[in-house]
GROMACS .gro file of C-alpha atoms in nm:
model
  346
    1MET     CA    1   5.647  11.846   9.939
    2PRO     CA    2   5.449  11.593  10.212
    3ARG     CA    3   5.753  11.509  10.460
    4SER     CA    4   5.741  11.212  10.699
    5SER     CA    5   5.726  11.255  11.083
    6ALA     CA    6   5.989  11.007  11.111
    7PRO     CA    7   6.372  11.158  11.143
    8LEU     CA    8   6.556  11.171  10.817
    9ALA     CA    9   6.891  10.970  10.800
   10SER     CA   10   7.201  11.180  10.781
   11CYS     CA   11   7.403  10.969  10.507
   12PRO     CA   12   7.655  11.209  10.390
   13ALA     CA   13   7.631  11.357  10.021
   14ALA     CA   14   7.901  11.093   9.849
   15PRO     CA   15   7.906  10.852   9.579
   16LEU     CA   16   7.695  10.586   9.632
   17ALA     CA   17   7.559  10.670   9.936
   18PRO     CA   18   7.338  10.390  10.044
   19PRO     CA   19   6.945  10.420  10.020
   20VAL     CA   20   6.839  10.364  10.361
   21GLY     CA   21   6.510  10.415  10.297
   22ALA     CA   22   6.474  10.151  10.056
   23LEU     CA   23   6.720   9.881  10.241
   24LEU     CA   24   6.528   9.928  10.575
   25ARG     CA   25   6.172   9.898  10.407
   26ARG     CA   26   6.307   9.514  10.329
   27TYR     CA   27   6.274   9.412  10.720
   28THR     CA   28   6.032   9.413  10.919
   29ASP     CA   29   6.137   9.550  11.271
   30ALA     CA   30   6.469   9.718  11.158
   31GLY     CA   31   6.295  10.040  11.283
   32GLU     CA   32   6.300  10.357  11.086
   33PRO     CA   33   6.633  10.568  11.020
   34LEU     CA   34   6.757  10.797  11.235
   35SER     CA   35   7.129  10.808  11.119
   36CYS     CA   36   7.388  10.676  10.920
   37GLN     CA   37   7.754  10.760  10.970
   38PRO     CA   38   8.018  10.572  10.752
   39VAL     CA   39   8.278  10.406  10.983
   40ALA     CA   40   8.630  10.374  10.918
   41GLN     CA   41   8.619  10.331  10.517
   42GLY     CA   42   8.809   9.988  10.398
   43LEU     CA   43   8.999   9.987  10.121
   44LEU     CA   44   8.737   9.752   9.935
   45ASN     CA   45   8.427   9.846  10.065
   46ARG     CA   46   8.239  10.076  10.253
   47GLY     CA   47   8.092  10.058  10.557
   48TYR     CA   48   7.838  10.259  10.786
   49ARG     CA   49   7.700  10.246  11.133
   50LEU     CA   50   7.319  10.293  11.118
   51SER     CA   51   7.071  10.406  11.370
   52THR     CA   52   6.752  10.349  11.406
   53THR     CA   53   6.441  10.331  11.614
   54ARG     CA   54   6.536  10.003  11.706
   55GLY     CA   55   6.903   9.995  11.747
   56ALA     CA   56   7.212  10.033  11.574
   57TYR     CA   57   7.336   9.819  11.300
   58PHE     CA   58   7.656   9.768  11.062
   59LEU     CA   59   7.536   9.858  10.668
   60LYS     CA   60   7.811   9.745  10.462
   61GLN     CA   61   7.816   9.822  10.065
   62HIS     CA   62   7.974   9.600   9.888
   63LEU     CA   63   8.223   9.739   9.601
   64ASP     CA   64   8.499   9.519   9.513
   65ALA     CA   65   8.427   9.408   9.141
   66ARG     CA   66   8.597   9.045   9.255
   67THR     CA   67   8.344   8.975   9.531
   68ALA     CA   68   8.048   9.230   9.476
   69ASP     CA   69   7.791   9.017   9.292
   70ARG     CA   70   7.516   8.839   9.464
   71ASP     CA   71   7.602   8.509   9.453
   72THR     CA   72   7.927   8.540   9.589
   73ILE     CA   73   7.792   8.751   9.871
   74THR     CA   74   7.544   8.495   9.943
   75ARG     CA   75   7.803   8.231  10.019
   76GLN     CA   76   7.998   8.373  10.214
   77HIS     CA   77   7.683   8.511  10.424
   78ARG     CA   78   7.606   8.103  10.451
   79ALA     CA   79   7.891   8.041  10.592
   80THR     CA   80   7.949   8.280  10.839
   81GLU     CA   81   7.595   8.162  10.989
   82ARG     CA   82   7.788   7.863  11.015
   83LEU     CA   83   8.050   7.950  11.190
   84HIS     CA   84   7.844   8.186  11.437
   85ALA     CA   85   7.628   7.835  11.483
   86LEU     CA   86   7.965   7.667  11.590
   87GLY     CA   87   8.034   7.945  11.866
   88LEU     CA   88   8.310   8.140  11.621
   89PRO     CA   89   8.298   8.531  11.686
   90VAL     CA   90   8.118   8.645  11.373
   91ALA     CA   91   7.848   8.882  11.300
   92PRO     CA   92   7.639   8.696  11.028
   93PRO     CA   93   7.363   8.929  10.851
   94LEU     CA   94   7.011   8.955  10.955
   95PRO     CA   95   6.798   8.805  10.719
   96ASP     CA   96   6.487   9.082  10.535
   97ALA     CA   97   6.152   8.971  10.517
   98ALA     CA   98   6.189   8.746  10.228
   99GLY     CA   99   6.481   8.544  10.452
  100ARG     CA  100   6.759   8.741  10.222
  101THR     CA  101   7.048   8.850  10.307
  102VAL     CA  102   7.172   9.054  10.036
  103ALA     CA  103   6.967   9.374   9.892
  104VAL     CA  104   7.085   9.482   9.559
  105ILE     CA  105   6.935   9.826   9.496
  106GLY     CA  106   7.033  10.053   9.212
  107GLY     CA  107   7.281   9.813   9.102
  108HIS     CA  108   7.491   9.745   9.441
  109CYS     CA  109   7.479   9.520   9.699
  110TYR     CA  110   7.384   9.589  10.057
  111ALA     CA  111   7.367   9.375  10.382
  112LEU     CA  112   7.290   9.480  10.703
  113HIS     CA  113   7.490   9.331  11.024
  114PRO     CA  114   7.424   9.387  11.362
  115TRP     CA  115   7.637   9.629  11.500
  116VAL     CA  116   7.914   9.476  11.784
  117ASP     CA  117   8.105   9.696  12.010
  118GLY     CA  118   8.440   9.665  12.011
  119ARG     CA  119   8.797   9.781  11.865
  120HIS     CA  120   9.081   9.720  11.682
  121ARG     CA  121   9.406   9.584  11.852
  122ASP     CA  122   9.726   9.500  11.653
  123GLY     CA  123  10.046   9.309  11.767
  124ALA     CA  124  10.199   9.562  12.029
  125GLN     CA  125   9.868   9.572  12.221
  126LEU     CA  126   9.834   9.205  12.254
  127SER     CA  127  10.025   9.014  12.594
  128ALA     CA  128  10.175   8.678  12.527
  129ALA     CA  129   9.855   8.525  12.605
  130GLY     CA  130   9.656   8.761  12.362
  131SER     CA  131   9.897   8.666  12.118
  132ARG     CA  132   9.807   8.252  12.173
  133ARG     CA  133   9.484   8.356  12.184
  134LEU     CA  134   9.453   8.546  11.831
  135GLY     CA  135   9.645   8.193  11.724
  136SER     CA  136   9.413   7.974  11.861
  137LEU     CA  137   9.147   8.156  11.713
  138LEU     CA  138   9.272   8.192  11.361
  139GLY     CA  139   9.322   7.807  11.398
  140HIS     CA  140   8.984   7.719  11.463
  141VAL     CA  141   8.883   7.947  11.202
  142HIS     CA  142   9.055   7.677  10.973
  143THR     CA  143   8.931   7.378  11.099
  144CYS     CA  144   8.594   7.472  11.088
  145LEU     CA  145   8.556   7.634  10.777
  146ASP     CA  146   8.662   7.312  10.677
  147ARG     CA  147   8.398   7.159  10.843
  148VAL     CA  148   8.084   7.418  10.686
  149MET     CA  149   8.216   7.466  10.332
  150GLY     CA  150   8.258   7.062  10.230
  151ALA     CA  151   8.497   6.971   9.997
  152THR     CA  152   8.803   7.133   9.907
  153PRO     CA  153   8.788   7.253   9.578
  154PRO     CA  154   9.119   7.160   9.338
  155GLY     CA  155   9.376   7.369   9.384
  156THR     CA  156   9.472   7.600   9.112
  157GLY     CA  157   9.875   7.568   9.154
  158HIS     CA  158   9.945   7.884   9.375
  159GLU     CA  159  10.266   7.934   9.156
  160SER     CA  160  10.514   8.203   9.359
  161ALA     CA  161  10.607   8.507   9.167
  162ARG     CA  162  10.830   8.509   8.866
  163PRO     CA  163  11.142   8.734   8.925
  164GLU     CA  164  11.172   8.859   8.561
  165ASP     CA  165  10.843   8.968   8.642
  166THR     CA  166  10.947   9.153   8.934
  167TYR     CA  167  11.196   9.282   8.739
  168ARG     CA  168  10.943   9.442   8.473
  169LEU     CA  169  10.743   9.573   8.763
  170ILE     CA  170  11.027   9.741   8.961
  171ASP     CA  171  11.131   9.933   8.627
  172ASP     CA  172  10.787  10.030   8.572
  173LEU     CA  173  10.717  10.185   8.936
  174LEU     CA  174  11.069  10.325   8.883
  175ARG     CA  175  10.948  10.522   8.606
  176LEU     CA  176  10.635  10.641   8.749
  177VAL     CA  177  10.838  10.729   9.048
  178ARG     CA  178  11.131  10.950   8.869
  179ALA     CA  179  10.788  11.150   8.635
  180ARG     CA  180  10.693  11.302   8.939
  181ARG     CA  181  10.770  11.682   8.900
  182CYS     CA  182  10.705  11.765   9.254
  183ARG     CA  183  10.883  11.480   9.450
  184ASP     CA  184  10.839  11.448   9.817
  185GLY     CA  185  10.996  11.255  10.123
  186PHE     CA  186  10.762  10.932   9.993
  187ASP     CA  187  10.878  10.935   9.646
  188GLU     CA  188  11.216  10.921   9.746
  189LEU     CA  189  11.205  10.649   9.985
  190ALA     CA  190  10.997  10.476   9.731
  191GLU     CA  191  11.232  10.478   9.502
  192HIS     CA  192  11.542  10.394   9.737
  193ARG     CA  193  11.321  10.038   9.822
  194LEU     CA  194  11.248   9.980   9.488
  195ARG     CA  195  11.640   9.971   9.351
  196GLU     CA  196  11.704   9.813   9.707
  197ARG     CA  197  11.465   9.514   9.582
  198ARG     CA  198  11.593   9.457   9.282
  199VAL     CA  199  11.928   9.396   9.478
  200LEU     CA  200  11.767   9.171   9.677
  201LEU     CA  201  11.571   9.000   9.437
  202ALA     CA  202  11.930   8.914   9.260
  203ALA     CA  203  12.100   8.767   9.522
  204HIS     CA  204  11.796   8.532   9.642
  205ALA     CA  205  11.626   8.474   9.304
  206HIS     CA  206  11.756   8.098   9.329
  207ARG     CA  207  11.555   8.072   9.617
  208ARG     CA  208  11.200   8.107   9.450
  209PRO     CA  209  10.967   7.874   9.602
  210PRO     CA  210  10.786   7.589   9.422
  211ALA     CA  211  10.391   7.591   9.410
  212ALA     CA  212  10.198   7.530   9.708
  213ALA     CA  213  10.118   7.160   9.888
  214ALA     CA  214   9.867   7.208  10.041
  215THR     CA  215   9.500   7.438  10.029
  216GLY     CA  216   9.252   7.480  10.272
  217TRP     CA  217   8.917   7.720  10.294
  218VAL     CA  218   9.054   8.071  10.457
  219HIS     CA  219   8.942   8.393  10.537
  220GLY     CA  220   9.158   8.554  10.317
  221ASP     CA  221   9.205   8.925  10.443
  222PHE     CA  222   9.246   8.807  10.834
  223HIS     CA  223   9.429   9.115  10.984
  224PRO     CA  224   9.330   9.388  11.290
  225PHE     CA  225   9.101   9.572  11.112
  226ASN     CA  226   8.912   9.232  11.059
  227LEU     CA  227   8.924   9.167  11.411
  228LEU     CA  228   8.676   9.354  11.695
  229TYR     CA  229   8.796   9.301  12.052
  230ARG     CA  230   8.585   9.335  12.350
  231GLY     CA  231   8.849   9.351  12.633
  232ALA     CA  232   9.106   9.108  12.562
  233GLU     CA  233   8.862   8.902  12.394
  234PRO     CA  234   8.769   8.882  12.041
  235ALA     CA  235   8.405   8.982  11.980
  236ALA     CA  236   8.373   8.953  11.588
  237ILE     CA  237   8.564   8.874  11.306
  238VAL     CA  238   8.434   9.036  10.996
  239ASP     CA  239   8.501   9.138  10.609
  240TRP     CA  240   8.473   8.775  10.490
  241ASP     CA  241   8.480   8.892  10.119
  242ARG     CA  242   8.798   8.719  10.028
  243LEU     CA  243   8.638   8.387  10.171
  244GLY     CA  244   8.841   8.125   9.973
  245VAL     CA  245   9.069   7.803   9.911
  246ARG     CA  246   9.404   7.947   9.925
  247PRO     CA  247   9.755   7.792  10.179
  248ARG     CA  248   9.595   7.819  10.500
  249ALA     CA  249   9.909   7.826  10.670
  250GLU     CA  250  10.021   8.080  10.435
  251GLU     CA  251   9.681   8.272  10.643
  252ALA     CA  252   9.861   8.264  10.950
  253VAL     CA  253  10.213   8.379  10.841
  254ARG     CA  254  10.080   8.656  10.671
  255ALA     CA  255   9.831   8.702  10.911
  256ALA     CA  256  10.145   8.750  11.204
  257ALA     CA  257  10.354   8.982  10.962
  258ILE     CA  258  10.073   9.218  10.959
  259PHE     CA  259   9.980   9.162  11.340
  260PHE     CA  260  10.336   9.180  11.501
  261VAL     CA  261  10.487   9.426  11.261
  262ARG     CA  262  10.690   9.697  11.461
  263PRO     CA  263  10.708  10.054  11.292
  264ALA     CA  264  11.079  10.009  11.225
  265GLY     CA  265  10.986   9.670  11.027
  266GLU     CA  266  11.041   9.367  11.239
  267LEU     CA  267  10.867   9.136  11.371
  268ALA     CA  268  10.822   9.085  11.782
  269LEU     CA  269  10.954   8.717  11.743
  270ASP     CA  270  10.891   8.667  12.112
  271LYS     CA  271  10.486   8.683  12.037
  272VAL     CA  272  10.505   8.535  11.680
  273ARG     CA  273  10.637   8.274  11.849
  274ALA     CA  274  10.355   8.222  12.131
  275TYR     CA  275  10.062   8.262  11.828
  276ALA     CA  276  10.217   8.009  11.611
  277ARG     CA  277  10.226   7.762  11.861
  278ALA     CA  278   9.924   7.799  11.950
  279TYR     CA  279   9.772   7.828  11.567
  280ARG     CA  280   9.976   7.493  11.504
  281ARG     CA  281   9.806   7.332  11.796
  282ALA     CA  282   9.454   7.419  11.684
  283ALA     CA  283   9.479   7.378  11.299
  284GLY     CA  284   9.659   7.049  11.342
  285ALA     CA  285   9.918   7.177  11.145
  286ASP     CA  286  10.298   7.069  11.134
  287GLY     CA  287  10.607   7.240  11.153
  288ALA     CA  288  10.711   7.153  10.794
  289GLU     CA  289  10.370   7.305  10.666
  290LEU     CA  290  10.429   7.616  10.873
  291ALA     CA  291  10.810   7.608  10.743
  292ALA     CA  292  10.677   7.579  10.388
  293ALA     CA  293  10.487   7.881  10.417
  294VAL     CA  294  10.714   8.090  10.575
  295ASP     CA  295  10.900   8.047  10.241
  296ARG     CA  296  10.621   8.131  10.018
  297VAL     CA  297  10.515   8.435  10.222
  298TRP     CA  298  10.907   8.554  10.236
  299TRP     CA  299  10.905   8.541   9.835
  300GLU     CA  300  10.551   8.705   9.842
  301ARG     CA  301  10.670   8.967  10.017
  302LEU     CA  302  10.997   9.040   9.825
  303ASN     CA  303  10.835   9.031   9.469
  304ASP     CA  304  10.487   9.248   9.596
  305PHE     CA  305  10.451   9.634   9.552
  306TRP     CA  306  10.058   9.662   9.609
  307THR     CA  307  10.160  10.018   9.817
  308LEU     CA  308  10.304  10.153   9.537
  309ARG     CA  309  10.084  10.024   9.266
  310TRP     CA  310   9.800  10.161   9.400
  311ARG     CA  311   9.993  10.513   9.441
  312TYR     CA  312  10.151  10.538   9.119
  313GLN     CA  313   9.966  10.312   8.864
  314ARG     CA  314   9.603  10.330   9.018
  315HIS     CA  315   9.639  10.731   9.156
  316ASP     CA  316   9.473  10.583   9.515
  317ARG     CA  317   9.736  10.691   9.838
  318ARG     CA  318   9.500  10.502  10.068
  319ALA     CA  319   9.754  10.274  10.151
  320ASP     CA  320  10.067  10.486  10.131
  321PRO     CA  321  10.054  10.503  10.572
  322GLN     CA  322  10.175  10.104  10.542
  323PHE     CA  323  10.455  10.144  10.280
  324PRO     CA  324  10.707  10.274  10.504
  325ALA     CA  325  10.661   9.968  10.768
  326VAL     CA  326  10.578   9.686  10.429
  327SER     CA  327  10.883   9.763  10.286
  328ALA     CA  328  11.137   9.753  10.592
  329LEU     CA  329  11.025   9.442  10.716
  330VAL     CA  330  11.109   9.281  10.355
  331VAL     CA  331  11.458   9.388  10.424
  332TRP     CA  332  11.473   9.243  10.817
  333TRP     CA  333  11.310   8.947  10.736
  334THR     CA  334  11.580   8.860  10.426
  335ARG     CA  335  11.829   8.917  10.677
  336GLU     CA  336  11.704   8.711  11.006
  337TYR     CA  337  11.548   8.437  10.779
  338GLU     CA  338  11.634   8.175  10.981
  339ALA     CA  339  11.468   8.344  11.333
  340VAL     CA  340  11.156   8.425  11.132
  341ARG     CA  341  11.129   8.054  11.064
  342ASP     CA  342  11.234   7.901  11.383
  343ALA     CA  343  10.959   8.151  11.572
  344PHE     CA  344  10.690   8.005  11.340
  345THR     CA  345  10.850   7.637  11.347
  346GLY     CA  346  11.028   7.625  11.679
   0.00000   0.00000   0.00000
């Protein structure tokens, strides 16, 4: 059979491997494919480093059913284009010859972005100045989103978790853990944490916070794997799939609980304090807004078992490494509640 003289793309044989040739034909100056290698795979989508005769690109394959339709992705793309114009470190997608940024091939959506050289950094790798820079960045994201997204749609309530639902989930997960024939150390820890959480929840059920009072446009998934650094400076905020309207201060608290958690399940409160002060200044948020967000995110963590649901209900173990620190943080946060709140509001 005839063979092209151009080098063939070397995408690995995998489910839903990207149709590189068909994709690149949509662009006038993207070049011919040389290689297509998977990068660190996210939990919801798939990414590749695509090298061509014209350079390197990031090819994103949208798989998450909640956000993988063309209209939703296009809205995200327009937002990043406007944020980029305002000077935020984002990497908007490249338009094809027809000006479209979403390619639907074989029933799946793809987008081609410029390749950004950089590395991920967690809170342990950030100095006090870096922590302030991070808080300021997220504050600017929120204020700029308000400018580019327009009026905030009516809120949907954002009710906090109900303890009775959590008790049922704990019982369901305990049954699944105990039903395993060959239990390992993870299973033992999971059972311990589930039983422990039931006791904690019973002791604090009366502290269920009310529905969120204030919402705004947020990134929706701001954590170390969605932020690339070049040296000490943020180079690109990526993965805007969960762009939406939610309590914005909660995103600030939730992000800090990911960036600044230590392996033993404690927060580096000195860095949290520097981060939170910078966020409040940049976002124009006051201490009361942050205090309410701390209440709600703590309650969310007390009632949340997403890593265990992935393992025992979805039979997906990709989130397993996060469970030890995440589950320990809930216990520590409950014990040190006032100190945590003070770090965000003081």
